[in-house]
Amino acid sequence: MKPLTPADIRESFVNATRGEAERVPMPGLHDVIWADREYLGWRDQQAHQRAYLVHWADDRPVGILLRSSEFSLQPGISAMCSLCRITRRSDEISLFSAPRSGQAGRDGNTIGTYLCNDLACSHLIRMLPPAHPMQPSPEEILATRTAGLISRVQAFTASVMKSA
């Protein structure tokens, strides 16, 4: 992922008003290892149900505002993130919704999906199994996971940008 500045991030939101984008709290960008990211995702520390996701599409950053459900999944079951496709405990996955962009979002139309609570998919896909002769190499596994994650992030943001 190419590095982002706070200005890039604030200008990238496709489903937020200018005022909402100005109030988005910035994550610690000085700590980000950009080469190990397919997108930048973070939670609002002051309003924990709010979250943000920014990625590059066609040489421009695209950001979306997210809101996590106040209800959690049933304890003791597993759930899968729709972006990284990694199965985790139910308390590590939440339903997130995003207002659609434009008039559709202002009219209350949203799109939802199950995501990792911490939005750490880029880190999770890099946890690779040890090399074994009966499976692809760790490098191939990472390449497949990376391509899939990028594709699913772009598809989700494209859905948010549709006018419903």
mmCIF file of C-alpha atoms in Angstrom:
data_model
loop_
_atom_site.group_PDB
_atom_site.id
_atom_site.type_symbol
_atom_site.label_atom_id
_atom_site.label_comp_id
_atom_site.label_asym_id
_atom_site.label_seq_id
_atom_site.Cartn_x
_atom_site.Cartn_y
_atom_site.Cartn_z
ATOM 1 C CA MET A 1 0.000 0.000 0.000
ATOM 2 C CA LYS A 2 1.204 3.490 -0.766
ATOM 3 C CA PRO A 3 1.565 5.804 2.238
ATOM 4 C CA LEU A 4 -1.285 8.136 3.164
ATOM 5 C CA THR A 5 -1.217 11.563 4.755
ATOM 6 C CA PRO A 6 -3.968 12.910 7.007
ATOM 7 C CA ALA A 7 -5.070 15.145 4.106
ATOM 8 C CA ASP A 8 -5.249 12.114 1.770
ATOM 9 C CA ILE A 9 -7.378 10.286 4.313
ATOM 10 C CA ARG A 10 -9.780 13.162 4.970
ATOM 11 C CA GLU A 11 -10.316 13.759 1.233
ATOM 12 C CA SER A 12 -10.821 10.045 0.495
ATOM 13 C CA PHE A 13 -14.154 9.410 2.227
ATOM 14 C CA VAL A 14 -16.879 8.578 -0.279
ATOM 15 C CA ASN A 15 -19.730 8.183 2.224
ATOM 16 C CA ALA A 16 -19.159 11.129 4.548
ATOM 17 C CA THR A 17 -19.859 14.810 4.497
ATOM 18 C CA ARG A 18 -16.932 17.206 4.524
ATOM 19 C CA GLY A 19 -17.660 17.973 8.187
ATOM 20 C CA GLU A 20 -17.712 14.283 9.128
ATOM 21 C CA ALA A 21 -14.422 13.728 7.295
ATOM 22 C CA GLU A 22 -12.832 16.669 9.122
ATOM 23 C CA ARG A 23 -13.794 15.135 12.485
ATOM 24 C CA VAL A 24 -12.325 11.696 11.742
ATOM 25 C CA PRO A 25 -9.614 10.949 14.335
ATOM 26 C CA MET A 26 -6.382 9.989 12.641
ATOM 27 C CA PRO A 27 -4.571 6.767 13.491
ATOM 28 C CA GLY A 28 -0.860 6.792 14.364
ATOM 29 C CA LEU A 29 0.449 7.023 10.800
ATOM 30 C CA HIS A 30 4.102 7.180 11.903
ATOM 31 C CA ASP A 31 3.835 3.544 13.105
ATOM 32 C CA VAL A 32 2.347 2.097 9.908
ATOM 33 C CA ILE A 33 4.460 -0.303 7.873
ATOM 34 C CA TRP A 34 2.848 0.523 4.538
ATOM 35 C CA ALA A 35 4.435 -2.365 2.641
ATOM 36 C CA ASP A 36 2.576 -4.811 4.908
ATOM 37 C CA ARG A 37 -0.872 -3.279 4.370
ATOM 38 C CA GLU A 38 -3.576 -3.765 1.792
ATOM 39 C CA TYR A 39 -5.737 -1.142 3.498
ATOM 40 C CA LEU A 40 -5.624 1.096 6.543
ATOM 41 C CA GLY A 41 -8.373 0.369 9.043
ATOM 42 C CA TRP A 42 -8.907 1.714 12.557
ATOM 43 C CA ARG A 43 -11.536 2.215 15.246
ATOM 44 C CA ASP A 44 -12.490 5.544 16.792
ATOM 45 C CA GLN A 45 -11.183 5.476 20.368
ATOM 46 C CA GLN A 46 -13.781 8.032 21.535
ATOM 47 C CA ALA A 47 -16.790 6.400 19.832
ATOM 48 C CA HIS A 48 -15.900 2.730 19.583
ATOM 49 C CA GLN A 49 -18.770 1.834 17.232
ATOM 50 C CA ARG A 50 -17.225 4.039 14.540
ATOM 51 C CA ALA A 51 -14.502 2.686 12.308
ATOM 52 C CA TYR A 52 -12.734 3.750 9.135
ATOM 53 C CA LEU A 53 -11.194 1.944 6.193
ATOM 54 C CA VAL A 54 -9.023 3.525 3.482
ATOM 55 C CA HIS A 55 -7.367 1.803 0.529
ATOM 56 C CA TRP A 56 -5.948 2.728 -2.851
ATOM 57 C CA ALA A 57 -8.076 2.229 -5.973
ATOM 58 C CA ASP A 58 -6.986 3.478 -9.398
ATOM 59 C CA ASP A 59 -4.188 5.608 -7.920
ATOM 60 C CA ARG A 60 -6.450 7.434 -5.494
ATOM 61 C CA PRO A 61 -7.332 6.716 -1.893
ATOM 62 C CA VAL A 62 -10.908 5.610 -1.206
ATOM 63 C CA GLY A 63 -12.176 5.790 2.348
ATOM 64 C CA ILE A 64 -15.387 4.622 3.952
ATOM 65 C CA LEU A 65 -16.960 5.287 7.323
ATOM 66 C CA LEU A 66 -18.164 2.183 9.132
ATOM 67 C CA ARG A 67 -20.314 1.572 12.173
ATOM 68 C CA SER A 68 -20.194 -1.658 14.125
ATOM 69 C CA SER A 69 -23.345 -3.240 15.461
ATOM 70 C CA GLU A 70 -24.041 -2.794 19.143
ATOM 71 C CA PHE A 71 -25.033 -6.456 19.257
ATOM 72 C CA SER A 72 -22.431 -9.202 19.287
ATOM 73 C CA LEU A 73 -22.516 -12.655 17.809
ATOM 74 C CA GLN A 74 -23.489 -15.626 19.932
ATOM 75 C CA PRO A 75 -20.632 -16.554 22.302
ATOM 76 C CA GLY A 76 -18.786 -19.789 21.710
ATOM 77 C CA ILE A 77 -19.146 -19.954 17.929
ATOM 78 C CA SER A 78 -16.742 -19.157 15.128
ATOM 79 C CA ALA A 79 -17.305 -16.485 12.506
ATOM 80 C CA MET A 80 -15.516 -15.502 9.324
ATOM 81 C CA CYS A 81 -14.422 -12.039 8.238
ATOM 82 C CA SER A 82 -15.706 -11.307 4.757
ATOM 83 C CA LEU A 83 -12.489 -9.473 3.806
ATOM 84 C CA CYS A 84 -9.637 -11.707 4.957
ATOM 85 C CA ARG A 85 -11.769 -14.865 5.102
ATOM 86 C CA ILE A 86 -10.117 -15.947 8.331
ATOM 87 C CA THR A 87 -12.259 -17.713 10.894
ATOM 88 C CA ARG A 88 -12.091 -16.208 14.373
ATOM 89 C CA ARG A 89 -13.958 -16.372 17.658
ATOM 90 C CA SER A 90 -17.369 -14.707 17.584
ATOM 91 C CA ASP A 91 -16.182 -11.908 19.884
ATOM 92 C CA GLU A 92 -13.487 -11.003 17.320
ATOM 93 C CA ILE A 93 -15.948 -10.464 14.439
ATOM 94 C CA SER A 94 -18.682 -7.827 14.193
ATOM 95 C CA LEU A 95 -21.314 -6.745 11.743
ATOM 96 C CA PHE A 96 -20.237 -3.415 10.269
ATOM 97 C CA SER A 97 -22.474 -1.185 8.192
ATOM 98 C CA ALA A 98 -21.504 1.647 5.890
ATOM 99 C CA PRO A 99 -23.819 4.321 4.538
ATOM 100 C CA ARG A 100 -23.885 4.290 0.755
ATOM 101 C CA SER A 101 -22.335 7.300 -0.917
ATOM 102 C CA GLY A 102 -24.384 10.191 -2.255
ATOM 103 C CA GLN A 103 -28.097 10.635 -1.921
ATOM 104 C CA ALA A 104 -28.671 6.939 -1.199
ATOM 105 C CA GLY A 105 -26.625 7.229 1.997
ATOM 106 C CA ARG A 106 -28.334 10.449 2.997
ATOM 107 C CA ASP A 107 -31.638 8.585 2.544
ATOM 108 C CA GLY A 108 -30.453 5.952 5.039
ATOM 109 C CA ASN A 109 -29.346 3.174 2.682
ATOM 110 C CA THR A 110 -26.466 1.136 4.074
ATOM 111 C CA ILE A 111 -24.529 -1.975 3.219
ATOM 112 C CA GLY A 112 -23.248 -4.356 5.860
ATOM 113 C CA THR A 113 -20.723 -7.125 6.220
ATOM 114 C CA TYR A 114 -18.928 -9.099 8.920
ATOM 115 C CA LEU A 115 -15.388 -7.869 9.586
ATOM 116 C CA CYS A 116 -12.598 -8.415 12.092
ATOM 117 C CA ASN A 117 -13.260 -6.127 15.091
ATOM 118 C CA ASP A 118 -9.736 -4.770 14.993
ATOM 119 C CA LEU A 119 -9.686 -4.378 11.167
ATOM 120 C CA ALA A 120 -6.320 -6.154 11.229
ATOM 121 C CA CYS A 121 -6.826 -8.351 8.162
ATOM 122 C CA SER A 122 -3.482 -7.252 6.678
ATOM 123 C CA HIS A 123 -1.713 -8.688 9.719
ATOM 124 C CA LEU A 124 -3.793 -11.852 9.898
ATOM 125 C CA ILE A 125 -3.171 -12.908 6.298
ATOM 126 C CA ARG A 126 0.562 -12.769 7.006
ATOM 127 C CA MET A 127 0.333 -15.477 9.682
ATOM 128 C CA LEU A 128 1.442 -18.306 7.452
ATOM 129 C CA PRO A 129 1.554 -22.026 8.055
ATOM 130 C CA PRO A 130 4.990 -23.650 8.091
ATOM 131 C CA ALA A 131 6.265 -24.869 4.749
ATOM 132 C CA HIS A 132 5.092 -28.356 3.848
ATOM 133 C CA PRO A 133 5.621 -30.367 0.654
ATOM 134 C CA MET A 134 1.872 -31.078 0.338
ATOM 135 C CA GLN A 135 0.811 -27.415 0.151
ATOM 136 C CA PRO A 136 1.854 -24.291 -1.753
ATOM 137 C CA SER A 137 4.868 -22.363 -0.534
ATOM 138 C CA PRO A 138 4.280 -19.688 2.129
ATOM 139 C CA GLU A 139 5.063 -17.045 -0.516
ATOM 140 C CA GLU A 140 2.322 -18.415 -2.805
ATOM 141 C CA ILE A 141 -0.145 -18.558 0.071
ATOM 142 C CA LEU A 142 0.599 -14.929 0.978
ATOM 143 C CA ALA A 143 0.269 -13.816 -2.657
ATOM 144 C CA THR A 144 -3.119 -15.544 -2.938
ATOM 145 C CA ARG A 145 -4.341 -14.115 0.364
ATOM 146 C CA THR A 146 -3.137 -10.618 -0.545
ATOM 147 C CA ALA A 147 -4.817 -10.647 -3.956
ATOM 148 C CA GLY A 148 -8.047 -11.937 -2.424
ATOM 149 C CA LEU A 149 -8.054 -9.323 0.341
ATOM 150 C CA ILE A 150 -7.435 -6.471 -2.100
ATOM 151 C CA SER A 151 -10.179 -7.750 -4.401
ATOM 152 C CA ARG A 152 -12.728 -8.064 -1.592
ATOM 153 C CA VAL A 153 -11.897 -4.620 -0.129
ATOM 154 C CA GLN A 154 -12.336 -3.052 -3.557
ATOM 155 C CA ALA A 155 -15.614 -4.908 -4.109
ATOM 156 C CA PHE A 156 -16.964 -3.786 -0.731
ATOM 157 C CA THR A 157 -16.071 -0.138 -1.316
ATOM 158 C CA ALA A 158 -17.526 -0.355 -4.843
ATOM 159 C CA SER A 159 -20.789 -1.572 -3.275
ATOM 160 C CA VAL A 160 -20.756 1.387 -0.885
ATOM 161 C CA MET A 161 -20.222 3.743 -3.832
ATOM 162 C CA LYS A 162 -23.175 2.313 -5.824
ATOM 163 C CA SER A 163 -26.229 4.500 -5.766
ATOM 164 C CA ALA A 164 -28.422 1.614 -4.497
#
